[in-house]
């Protein structure tokens, strides 16, 4: 057992794990068909879905990594959250009505309505690949500080490897209630887990100043004097060109308002991980209210954890680390600062409260895993298998849905464990969502606003976008092309711009291919059974 924890701490952790599994099983006890399993029978209240949206996008890495950003630099990441809020408002106004024109299980059905099944399966395939790799990496990175907190002996049970033990802990526990209860169980456990990590952040925000002479006022004064509360970058510093300032690090208001908005238009409008929750709403009005609630909550949530990071910097200026910061592998995607918050929890927080803070980390980790499992199972079943085997019964597809949930859990375990060995794969997986998100949101815009037509232009646009974004990612990192890239561009393009660049390439390529082909005749691509009423803007 970890010597930093008391019996009371372990009891709180155990009660949480048993309680969250029991809650998920209770809410998921009535599953009769795929509508129940993937849409929650459309009887979940909008406020629960709104909280679930925030929980789904907030992984353990966020709870750990956001304070680390402020600890190492400042709270400038707050500029990105402005775009996150704007995007939710735009989606609520423009896109949500399209999701309630018929019984829709994923945003990729809109691709089929406009371009036919091949476009739908291309978009679904993009999501399956990117989400699988990204979720596997999230599980691995969250396992590292959890290994530090819970200890090698506890997590090495039967495996001899505590990292594998932590991975199994997250995935198997999340699988238990996801398998039985589907999206309804995931939504309700997400809502509870959101409350837990929000309370954890609020506790840290109030508790850290009590450990510093002068209290809250002194903490903010010292943080401000050190530049930790700086949040707005609107113009380049002397000697830096505007192009380099705009495209590269650090965060600036333009990449927040423009890049952040387009990024969330993709993640919350074109990726099943979040869209599945909106689709579970009863009506258009409920879908809009759920997104609006998530817009209201997301800004203060990130502000809380950014301020926690700034406060931790002040605290550790006058206090030694009771556990040395561990060494991290270059290229692994994590830094020593990612361990600051977990170390503080273990060494400075009183018993029992310490158990609650560890539960906050576990909540965020399990929420992201269960969200990935249900979205991957939904797309693989409803966008692929159900169209390959159209004559099977609902009972068959429900059994298949549950079986696919288990298969995806095994895939996540494998990818999370492989991530510990290959730094390049880990880095690529972190960036993969940026590689595909532009193609997905660009393709979705075409599906919503174009007239029906052949799938070839949109598929070509998405593939060209993926190839271009891969090139943009690789060229600055390869020895043979790094110098050329820096001479021509001047900086590595920062990830908030990836989605906008990818979406622009998708739209321009699809438009050009369609003009050159000179055909918008839908008959060659869209079979009669897929010809739902047109979805147009």
Coordinates of C-alpha atoms in Angstrom, one line a residue:
X1 CA 0.0 0.0 0.0
X2 CA 1.1 3.6 -0.6
X3 CA 2.3 5.0 2.8
X4 CA 0.9 8.4 2.0
X5 CA -2.7 7.1 2.3
X6 CA -4.7 6.2 5.4
X7 CA -7.4 3.5 5.7
X8 CA -10.0 6.3 5.4
X9 CA -8.5 7.4 2.1
X10 CA -8.6 3.9 0.7
X11 CA -12.2 3.5 2.0
X12 CA -13.3 6.6 0.1
X13 CA -11.6 5.4 -3.1
X14 CA -13.2 1.9 -2.7
X15 CA -16.7 3.4 -2.0
X16 CA -16.4 5.6 -5.0
X17 CA -15.5 2.8 -7.4
X18 CA -18.3 0.5 -6.1
X19 CA -20.8 3.4 -6.1
X20 CA -20.1 4.6 -9.6
X21 CA -20.3 1.0 -11.0
X22 CA -23.5 0.4 -9.1
X23 CA -25.0 3.7 -10.3
X24 CA -24.1 2.8 -13.9
X25 CA -25.6 -0.6 -13.6
X26 CA -28.8 0.8 -12.0
X27 CA -29.4 3.3 -14.8
X28 CA -28.6 0.8 -17.5
X29 CA -30.8 -2.0 -16.3
X30 CA -33.5 -1.6 -19.1
X31 CA -31.7 -2.1 -22.5
X32 CA -33.9 -3.7 -25.1
X33 CA -32.6 -2.4 -28.4
X34 CA -29.9 -0.2 -30.0
X35 CA -32.0 2.9 -29.5
X36 CA -31.9 2.3 -25.7
X37 CA -28.2 1.4 -25.8
X38 CA -26.9 4.2 -27.9
X39 CA -29.5 7.0 -27.5
X40 CA -30.6 6.3 -23.9
X41 CA -34.2 5.9 -25.1
X42 CA -34.2 9.7 -25.6
X43 CA -35.5 10.2 -22.1
X44 CA -32.4 11.6 -20.3
X45 CA -32.9 15.2 -19.1
X46 CA -31.0 17.9 -20.9
X47 CA -29.1 19.1 -17.8
X48 CA -27.7 15.6 -17.2
X49 CA -26.5 15.5 -20.8
X50 CA -25.0 19.0 -20.6
X51 CA -22.9 18.0 -17.6
X52 CA -22.0 14.7 -19.4
X53 CA -20.7 16.7 -22.4
X54 CA -18.2 18.5 -20.1
X55 CA -17.2 15.4 -18.3
X56 CA -16.6 13.5 -21.6
X57 CA -14.2 16.1 -22.9
X58 CA -12.4 16.4 -19.5
X59 CA -10.0 13.6 -19.1
X60 CA -7.6 12.9 -16.1
X61 CA -4.9 14.4 -18.3
X62 CA -6.9 17.7 -18.3
X63 CA -7.2 17.7 -14.5
X64 CA -3.5 17.0 -14.2
X65 CA -2.2 18.8 -17.3
X66 CA -4.1 22.1 -17.1
X67 CA -2.6 23.1 -13.7
X68 CA 0.8 22.0 -15.0
X69 CA 0.4 24.5 -17.8
X70 CA -0.2 27.4 -15.4
X71 CA 2.5 26.2 -13.1
X72 CA 5.1 26.1 -15.8
X73 CA 3.9 29.3 -17.7
X74 CA 0.7 31.2 -17.1
X75 CA -3.1 31.0 -17.6
X76 CA -3.0 32.0 -21.3
X77 CA -4.8 28.8 -22.2
X78 CA -7.9 30.6 -21.1
X79 CA -7.9 32.3 -24.5
X80 CA -8.7 28.9 -26.1
X81 CA -11.8 28.5 -23.8
X82 CA -13.3 31.6 -25.4
X83 CA -13.5 29.8 -28.7
X84 CA -14.8 26.7 -26.9
X85 CA -17.8 28.7 -25.7
X86 CA -18.4 30.4 -29.1
X87 CA -18.5 27.1 -30.9
X88 CA -21.1 25.6 -28.6
X89 CA -23.4 28.6 -29.2
X90 CA -23.0 28.3 -33.0
X91 CA -23.6 24.5 -32.9
X92 CA -26.8 25.0 -30.8
X93 CA -28.2 27.5 -33.3
X94 CA -27.1 26.0 -36.6
X95 CA -26.4 22.3 -36.4
X96 CA -28.6 20.8 -33.6
X97 CA -31.8 21.0 -35.8
X98 CA -30.2 18.8 -38.4
X99 CA -29.6 16.1 -35.8
X100 CA -33.4 15.8 -35.1
X101 CA -34.5 15.2 -38.7
X102 CA -35.3 11.6 -38.2
X103 CA -33.7 9.0 -35.9
X104 CA -30.0 9.7 -36.2
X105 CA -27.4 7.7 -34.3
X106 CA -24.2 9.6 -35.4
X107 CA -23.3 12.7 -37.4
X108 CA -22.1 10.4 -40.2
X109 CA -25.7 9.6 -41.1
X110 CA -25.8 13.1 -42.5
X111 CA -23.0 12.2 -44.9
X112 CA -25.1 9.3 -46.1
X113 CA -28.1 11.5 -46.6
X114 CA -26.2 13.8 -48.9
X115 CA -23.4 11.8 -50.5
X116 CA -24.3 8.1 -49.9
X117 CA -22.9 5.3 -47.8
X118 CA -19.3 5.5 -48.9
X119 CA -18.9 9.1 -47.6
X120 CA -20.6 8.0 -44.3
X121 CA -18.2 5.1 -43.9
X122 CA -15.2 7.3 -44.7
X123 CA -16.1 9.8 -42.0
X124 CA -16.9 7.0 -39.5
X125 CA -13.6 5.3 -40.3
X126 CA -11.7 8.6 -39.7
X127 CA -13.4 8.9 -36.3
X128 CA -12.8 5.3 -35.3
X129 CA -9.1 5.5 -36.0
X130 CA -8.5 8.9 -34.4
X131 CA -10.6 8.3 -31.3
X132 CA -9.1 4.8 -30.7
X133 CA -5.5 6.1 -30.7
X134 CA -6.3 9.3 -28.8
X135 CA -8.3 7.4 -26.1
X136 CA -5.5 4.8 -25.8
X137 CA -3.0 7.6 -25.2
X138 CA -5.3 9.4 -22.7
X139 CA -5.5 6.2 -20.7
X140 CA -1.7 5.7 -20.7
X141 CA -0.8 9.2 -19.7
X142 CA -3.4 9.3 -16.9
X143 CA -2.0 6.0 -15.7
X144 CA 1.4 7.5 -15.0
X145 CA 0.5 9.9 -12.2
X146 CA -2.1 7.4 -10.9
X147 CA 0.7 4.9 -10.6
X148 CA 2.6 7.4 -8.5
X149 CA -0.4 8.1 -6.3
X150 CA -1.7 4.5 -5.7
X151 CA 1.7 2.8 -5.7
X152 CA 3.4 0.0 -7.6
X153 CA 2.5 -2.8 -5.2
X154 CA -1.3 -2.1 -5.4
X155 CA -1.4 -1.6 -9.2
X156 CA 1.0 -4.5 -10.0
X157 CA -1.6 -7.0 -9.0
X158 CA -1.1 -10.2 -11.1
X159 CA 0.7 -8.3 -13.9
X160 CA 4.1 -7.4 -12.5
X161 CA 3.7 -4.0 -14.2
X162 CA 2.0 -1.1 -12.3
X163 CA 1.3 0.8 -15.5
X164 CA -0.5 -2.1 -17.0
X165 CA -2.4 -2.4 -13.7
X166 CA -3.5 1.2 -13.8
X167 CA -4.6 0.8 -17.4
X168 CA -6.6 -2.3 -16.5
X169 CA -8.2 -0.5 -13.6
X170 CA -9.5 2.4 -15.7
X171 CA -10.7 0.4 -18.7
X172 CA -12.2 -2.7 -16.9
X173 CA -14.1 -0.6 -14.3
X174 CA -15.5 1.7 -17.0
X175 CA -16.4 -1.3 -19.2
X176 CA -18.5 -2.8 -16.4
X177 CA -21.2 -0.2 -16.5
X178 CA -20.8 0.8 -20.1
X179 CA -21.4 -2.8 -21.2
X180 CA -24.6 -3.1 -19.3
X181 CA -26.1 0.3 -19.4
X182 CA -24.9 1.9 -22.7
X183 CA -25.0 5.7 -23.1
X184 CA -27.6 6.2 -20.4
X185 CA -25.3 4.7 -17.8
X186 CA -22.4 6.7 -19.2
X187 CA -24.3 10.0 -19.1
X188 CA -25.4 9.6 -15.5
X189 CA -22.1 8.4 -14.2
X190 CA -20.5 11.3 -16.2
X191 CA -22.7 13.8 -14.4
X192 CA -21.7 12.5 -11.0
X193 CA -18.1 12.4 -12.0
X194 CA -18.2 15.9 -13.3
X195 CA -19.5 17.0 -9.8
X196 CA -16.6 15.2 -8.1
X197 CA -13.8 16.7 -10.1
X198 CA -15.4 20.2 -10.0
X199 CA -15.5 19.9 -6.2
X200 CA -11.9 18.7 -6.2
X201 CA -10.8 21.8 -8.1
X202 CA -12.8 24.1 -5.9
X203 CA -11.3 22.5 -2.8
X204 CA -7.8 22.9 -4.1
X205 CA -8.6 26.5 -5.1
X206 CA -9.6 27.3 -1.5
X207 CA -7.2 25.1 0.4
X208 CA -3.8 26.1 -1.2
X209 CA -4.0 29.7 0.0
X210 CA -4.5 28.5 3.6
X211 CA -1.0 27.0 3.4
X212 CA 0.6 30.3 2.4
X213 CA 1.4 33.2 4.7
X214 CA -1.0 36.0 3.8
X215 CA -3.7 33.8 2.4
X216 CA -5.5 34.3 -0.8
X217 CA -4.4 37.9 -1.3
X218 CA -0.7 37.1 -1.0
X219 CA -1.1 34.1 -3.3
X220 CA -2.7 36.2 -6.1
X221 CA -0.2 39.0 -5.5
X222 CA 2.8 36.7 -5.9
X223 CA 1.3 34.9 -8.8
X224 CA 0.6 38.2 -10.6
X225 CA 4.1 39.6 -9.9
X226 CA 5.5 36.4 -11.5
X227 CA 3.3 36.7 -14.6
X228 CA 1.4 33.6 -13.7
X229 CA -2.0 35.4 -14.1
X230 CA -1.2 36.8 -17.5
X231 CA -3.9 35.5 -19.9
X232 CA -4.1 37.8 -23.0
X233 CA -1.7 37.7 -26.0
X234 CA -3.2 40.0 -28.6
X235 CA -0.1 41.3 -30.4
X236 CA 3.4 40.0 -31.0
X237 CA 6.3 41.0 -28.7
X238 CA 9.1 43.2 -30.2
X239 CA 11.2 41.4 -32.8
X240 CA 8.6 38.7 -33.6
X241 CA 6.7 38.8 -36.8
X242 CA 2.9 38.7 -36.7
X243 CA 2.8 35.5 -38.8
X244 CA 5.1 33.7 -36.3
X245 CA 3.2 35.1 -33.4
X246 CA -0.1 34.1 -34.9
X247 CA 0.8 30.5 -35.9
X248 CA 3.2 29.4 -33.3
X249 CA 3.4 29.1 -29.5
X250 CA 2.4 30.5 -27.1
X251 CA -1.4 30.7 -27.1
X252 CA -2.9 33.9 -28.4
X253 CA -6.3 35.4 -28.6
X254 CA -6.6 34.8 -32.4
X255 CA -6.0 31.1 -32.2
X256 CA -8.4 31.0 -29.3
X257 CA -11.3 32.8 -30.9
X258 CA -10.7 31.4 -34.4
X259 CA -8.8 28.2 -34.1
X260 CA -10.5 27.2 -30.8
X261 CA -13.9 27.8 -32.3
X262 CA -13.3 25.6 -35.3
X263 CA -11.7 23.0 -33.2
X264 CA -14.8 22.6 -31.0
X265 CA -17.1 22.8 -34.0
X266 CA -15.4 19.6 -35.0
X267 CA -15.1 17.9 -31.6
X268 CA -18.7 18.8 -30.6
X269 CA -20.4 18.8 -34.0
X270 CA -18.6 16.1 -36.1
X271 CA -17.1 13.6 -33.6
X272 CA -19.4 11.0 -32.1
X273 CA -17.7 11.2 -28.7
X274 CA -19.7 14.4 -27.9
X275 CA -22.5 14.3 -30.6
X276 CA -23.8 11.0 -29.2
X277 CA -24.9 12.9 -26.1
X278 CA -26.7 15.6 -28.0
X279 CA -28.5 12.9 -30.1
X280 CA -29.8 11.4 -26.8
X281 CA -31.8 14.6 -26.1
X282 CA -35.6 14.5 -26.6
X283 CA -36.0 17.6 -28.8
X284 CA -34.1 20.3 -30.6
X285 CA -34.7 22.6 -27.7
X286 CA -33.2 20.1 -25.2
X287 CA -30.2 19.6 -27.4
X288 CA -29.6 23.4 -27.5
X289 CA -30.0 23.7 -23.8
X290 CA -27.5 20.9 -23.1
X291 CA -24.9 22.6 -25.3
X292 CA -25.7 25.9 -23.7
X293 CA -25.2 24.5 -20.2
X294 CA -21.8 23.0 -21.3
X295 CA -20.9 26.5 -22.6
X296 CA -21.7 28.1 -19.3
X297 CA -19.8 25.5 -17.3
X298 CA -16.6 25.0 -19.4
X299 CA -15.1 28.5 -18.8
X300 CA -15.2 28.5 -15.0
X301 CA -14.1 24.9 -14.9
X302 CA -10.9 25.5 -16.8
X303 CA -10.3 28.8 -15.0
X304 CA -10.4 26.9 -11.7
X305 CA -7.8 24.4 -12.7
X306 CA -5.6 27.1 -14.3
X307 CA -5.7 29.1 -11.1
X308 CA -4.9 26.0 -9.1
X309 CA -1.7 25.6 -11.2
X310 CA -0.7 29.3 -10.5
X311 CA -1.3 28.8 -6.8
X312 CA 0.8 25.6 -6.7
X313 CA 3.7 27.6 -8.2
X314 CA 3.4 30.2 -5.4
X315 CA 3.1 27.4 -2.8
X316 CA 6.2 25.6 -4.0
X317 CA 8.3 28.7 -4.0
X318 CA 8.3 28.5 -0.2
X319 CA 7.9 24.7 0.3
X320 CA 10.1 21.8 -0.7
X321 CA 8.8 18.9 -2.7
X322 CA 8.3 16.0 -0.3
X323 CA 8.4 13.6 -3.3
X324 CA 11.0 14.4 -6.0
X325 CA 9.7 15.2 -9.4
X326 CA 10.1 12.1 -11.5
X327 CA 12.2 12.0 -14.6
X328 CA 10.1 11.8 -17.8
X329 CA 11.0 10.2 -21.1
X330 CA 11.8 12.8 -23.9
X331 CA 9.0 12.8 -26.5
X332 CA 6.6 11.0 -24.2
X333 CA 4.0 13.8 -24.2
X334 CA 4.2 14.5 -20.5
X335 CA 6.5 16.7 -18.4
X336 CA 7.7 16.8 -14.8
X337 CA 5.2 19.5 -14.2
X338 CA 2.3 17.1 -14.9
X339 CA 3.2 15.5 -11.5
X340 CA 2.9 18.7 -9.5
X341 CA -0.8 18.4 -8.7
X342 CA -0.7 14.6 -7.8
X343 CA 2.3 15.2 -5.6
X344 CA 0.6 18.0 -3.8
X345 CA -2.5 15.8 -3.2
X346 CA -0.4 13.0 -1.8
X347 CA 1.8 15.1 0.5
X348 CA 0.0 18.3 1.5
X349 CA -3.7 17.4 1.8
X350 CA -5.2 16.0 5.0
X351 CA -6.4 12.4 5.1
X352 CA -9.9 11.7 3.9
X353 CA -9.8 14.9 1.8
X354 CA -6.9 13.4 0.0
X355 CA -9.1 10.4 -0.8
X356 CA -11.7 12.7 -2.3
X357 CA -9.1 14.4 -4.5
X358 CA -7.8 11.1 -5.8
X359 CA -11.4 10.2 -6.6
X360 CA -11.6 13.4 -8.7
X361 CA -8.7 12.1 -10.8
X362 CA -10.2 8.6 -11.1
X363 CA -13.6 10.2 -12.1
X364 CA -12.1 12.1 -15.0
X365 CA -10.2 9.1 -16.2
X366 CA -13.1 6.7 -16.1
X367 CA -15.4 9.3 -17.7
X368 CA -13.2 9.6 -20.7
X369 CA -12.8 5.9 -21.1
X370 CA -16.5 5.1 -20.9
X371 CA -17.3 7.9 -23.4
X372 CA -14.8 6.5 -25.8
X373 CA -16.2 3.0 -25.5
X374 CA -19.8 3.9 -26.1
X375 CA -19.0 6.2 -29.1
X376 CA -16.7 3.6 -30.8
X377 CA -19.3 0.9 -30.3
X378 CA -22.0 3.1 -31.7
X379 CA -20.2 4.1 -34.9
X380 CA -18.9 0.5 -35.6
X381 CA -22.4 -0.9 -35.1
X382 CA -24.7 1.7 -36.6
X383 CA -22.5 3.1 -39.3
X384 CA -20.9 -0.1 -40.5
X385 CA -22.3 -3.4 -39.3
X386 CA -26.0 -2.6 -39.5
X387 CA -25.6 -1.7 -43.2
X388 CA -23.6 -4.8 -44.0
X389 CA -26.2 -7.0 -42.2
X390 CA -29.5 -5.1 -42.8
X391 CA -31.9 -8.0 -42.2
X392 CA -30.8 -9.0 -38.7
X393 CA -33.0 -8.4 -35.6
X394 CA -32.7 -5.7 -33.0
X395 CA -31.8 -8.3 -30.5
X396 CA -28.8 -9.3 -32.7
X397 CA -27.6 -5.7 -33.0
X398 CA -27.9 -5.1 -29.2
X399 CA -25.8 -8.2 -28.6
X400 CA -23.3 -7.1 -31.2
X401 CA -23.2 -3.6 -29.6
X402 CA -22.3 -5.0 -26.3
X403 CA -19.7 -7.4 -27.8
X404 CA -18.1 -4.5 -29.7
X405 CA -17.9 -2.5 -26.5
X406 CA -15.8 -5.3 -25.0
X407 CA -13.6 -5.5 -28.2
X408 CA -13.0 -1.7 -28.1
X409 CA -12.0 -2.0 -24.4
X410 CA -9.4 -4.6 -25.3
X411 CA -8.1 -2.4 -28.2
X412 CA -7.8 0.6 -25.8
X413 CA -5.9 -1.5 -23.3
X414 CA -3.5 -2.7 -26.0
X415 CA -2.9 0.8 -27.5
X416 CA -2.5 2.3 -24.0
X417 CA 0.1 -0.3 -23.2
X418 CA 2.0 0.0 -26.5
X419 CA 2.1 3.8 -26.0
X420 CA 4.6 3.3 -23.2
X421 CA 7.2 1.9 -25.5
X422 CA 7.2 4.1 -28.6
X423 CA 7.5 7.8 -28.1
X424 CA 6.8 8.6 -31.8
X425 CA 3.5 6.7 -31.8
X426 CA 2.5 8.6 -28.6
X427 CA 3.2 11.9 -30.1
X428 CA 1.4 11.0 -33.3
X429 CA -1.6 9.9 -31.3
X430 CA -1.8 13.1 -29.4
X431 CA -1.9 15.0 -32.7
X432 CA -4.1 12.6 -34.6
X433 CA -7.3 14.4 -33.6
X434 CA -5.9 17.5 -35.2
X435 CA -5.1 15.5 -38.3
X436 CA -8.7 14.2 -38.8
X437 CA -10.8 16.9 -37.1
X438 CA -10.6 19.3 -40.0
X439 CA -11.6 16.7 -42.5
X440 CA -14.6 15.7 -40.4
X441 CA -15.9 19.2 -39.8
X442 CA -15.3 20.2 -43.4
X443 CA -17.1 17.1 -44.6
X444 CA -20.0 17.7 -42.3
X445 CA -20.3 21.3 -43.5
X446 CA -20.6 19.9 -47.0
X447 CA -23.1 17.3 -46.0
X448 CA -25.3 19.9 -44.3
X449 CA -25.1 22.8 -46.8
X450 CA -24.4 21.1 -50.2
X451 CA -27.1 19.6 -52.4
X452 CA -27.0 15.9 -52.9
X453 CA -24.2 14.6 -55.1
X454 CA -21.5 12.1 -55.6
X455 CA -19.3 11.0 -52.7
X456 CA -16.0 11.3 -54.6
X457 CA -15.4 15.1 -54.1
X458 CA -16.0 15.0 -50.3
X459 CA -14.0 11.8 -49.8
X460 CA -11.2 13.2 -51.9
X461 CA -11.3 16.4 -49.9
X462 CA -11.1 14.5 -46.6
X463 CA -8.2 12.4 -47.7
X464 CA -6.2 15.3 -49.1
X465 CA -6.8 17.1 -45.8
X466 CA -5.5 14.1 -43.8
X467 CA -2.4 13.9 -46.1
X468 CA -1.7 17.6 -45.8
X469 CA -2.1 17.7 -42.0
X470 CA 0.2 14.7 -41.7
X471 CA 2.8 16.6 -43.8
X472 CA 2.4 19.7 -41.7
X473 CA 3.0 17.6 -38.5
X474 CA 6.0 15.7 -39.9
X475 CA 8.1 18.2 -41.8
X476 CA 9.2 20.4 -38.8
X477 CA 10.2 17.3 -36.9
X478 CA 12.2 15.4 -39.6
X479 CA 16.0 16.2 -39.7
X480 CA 16.0 16.2 -43.5
X481 CA 13.1 18.8 -43.8
X482 CA 13.3 20.8 -40.5
X483 CA 15.6 23.5 -41.9
X484 CA 13.5 23.9 -45.1
X485 CA 10.3 24.2 -43.0
X486 CA 11.8 26.9 -40.7
X487 CA 13.1 28.9 -43.6
X488 CA 9.8 28.9 -45.5
X489 CA 7.3 29.0 -42.6
X490 CA 9.4 30.3 -39.7
X491 CA 7.7 28.4 -37.0
X492 CA 6.0 25.1 -36.2
X493 CA 2.3 25.5 -36.5
X494 CA 0.7 25.2 -33.1
X495 CA -2.1 22.6 -32.7
X496 CA -5.1 25.0 -32.3
X497 CA -4.8 25.8 -36.0
X498 CA -4.9 22.2 -37.2
X499 CA -8.6 21.9 -37.5
X500 CA -9.1 25.2 -39.4
X501 CA -6.4 24.3 -41.8
X502 CA -7.7 20.8 -42.4
X503 CA -11.3 22.0 -42.8
X504 CA -10.2 24.7 -45.3
X505 CA -8.3 22.1 -47.4
X506 CA -11.3 19.7 -47.3
X507 CA -13.7 22.4 -48.5
X508 CA -11.5 23.8 -51.2
X509 CA -10.5 20.3 -52.5
X510 CA -14.1 19.0 -52.6
X511 CA -15.3 22.2 -54.4
X512 CA -12.5 22.0 -57.0
X513 CA -13.0 18.2 -57.6
X514 CA -16.8 18.8 -58.0
X515 CA -16.3 21.6 -60.4
X516 CA -13.8 19.6 -62.5
X517 CA -16.0 16.5 -62.5
X518 CA -19.0 18.6 -63.6
X519 CA -21.5 16.3 -61.9
X520 CA -23.8 16.7 -59.0
X521 CA -26.0 13.8 -59.9
X522 CA -26.7 11.8 -56.8
X523 CA -28.1 8.7 -58.5
X524 CA -24.7 7.0 -59.0
X525 CA -23.8 7.1 -55.3
X526 CA -27.0 7.2 -53.2
X527 CA -29.1 4.1 -53.3
X528 CA -32.9 4.4 -53.0
X529 CA -33.0 3.2 -49.4
X530 CA -30.5 5.8 -48.3
X531 CA -32.4 8.7 -49.8
X532 CA -33.7 10.4 -46.7
X533 CA -35.3 13.8 -47.1
X534 CA -32.6 16.3 -48.1
X535 CA -30.7 17.9 -45.2
X536 CA -29.8 21.3 -46.4
X537 CA -28.9 24.6 -44.8

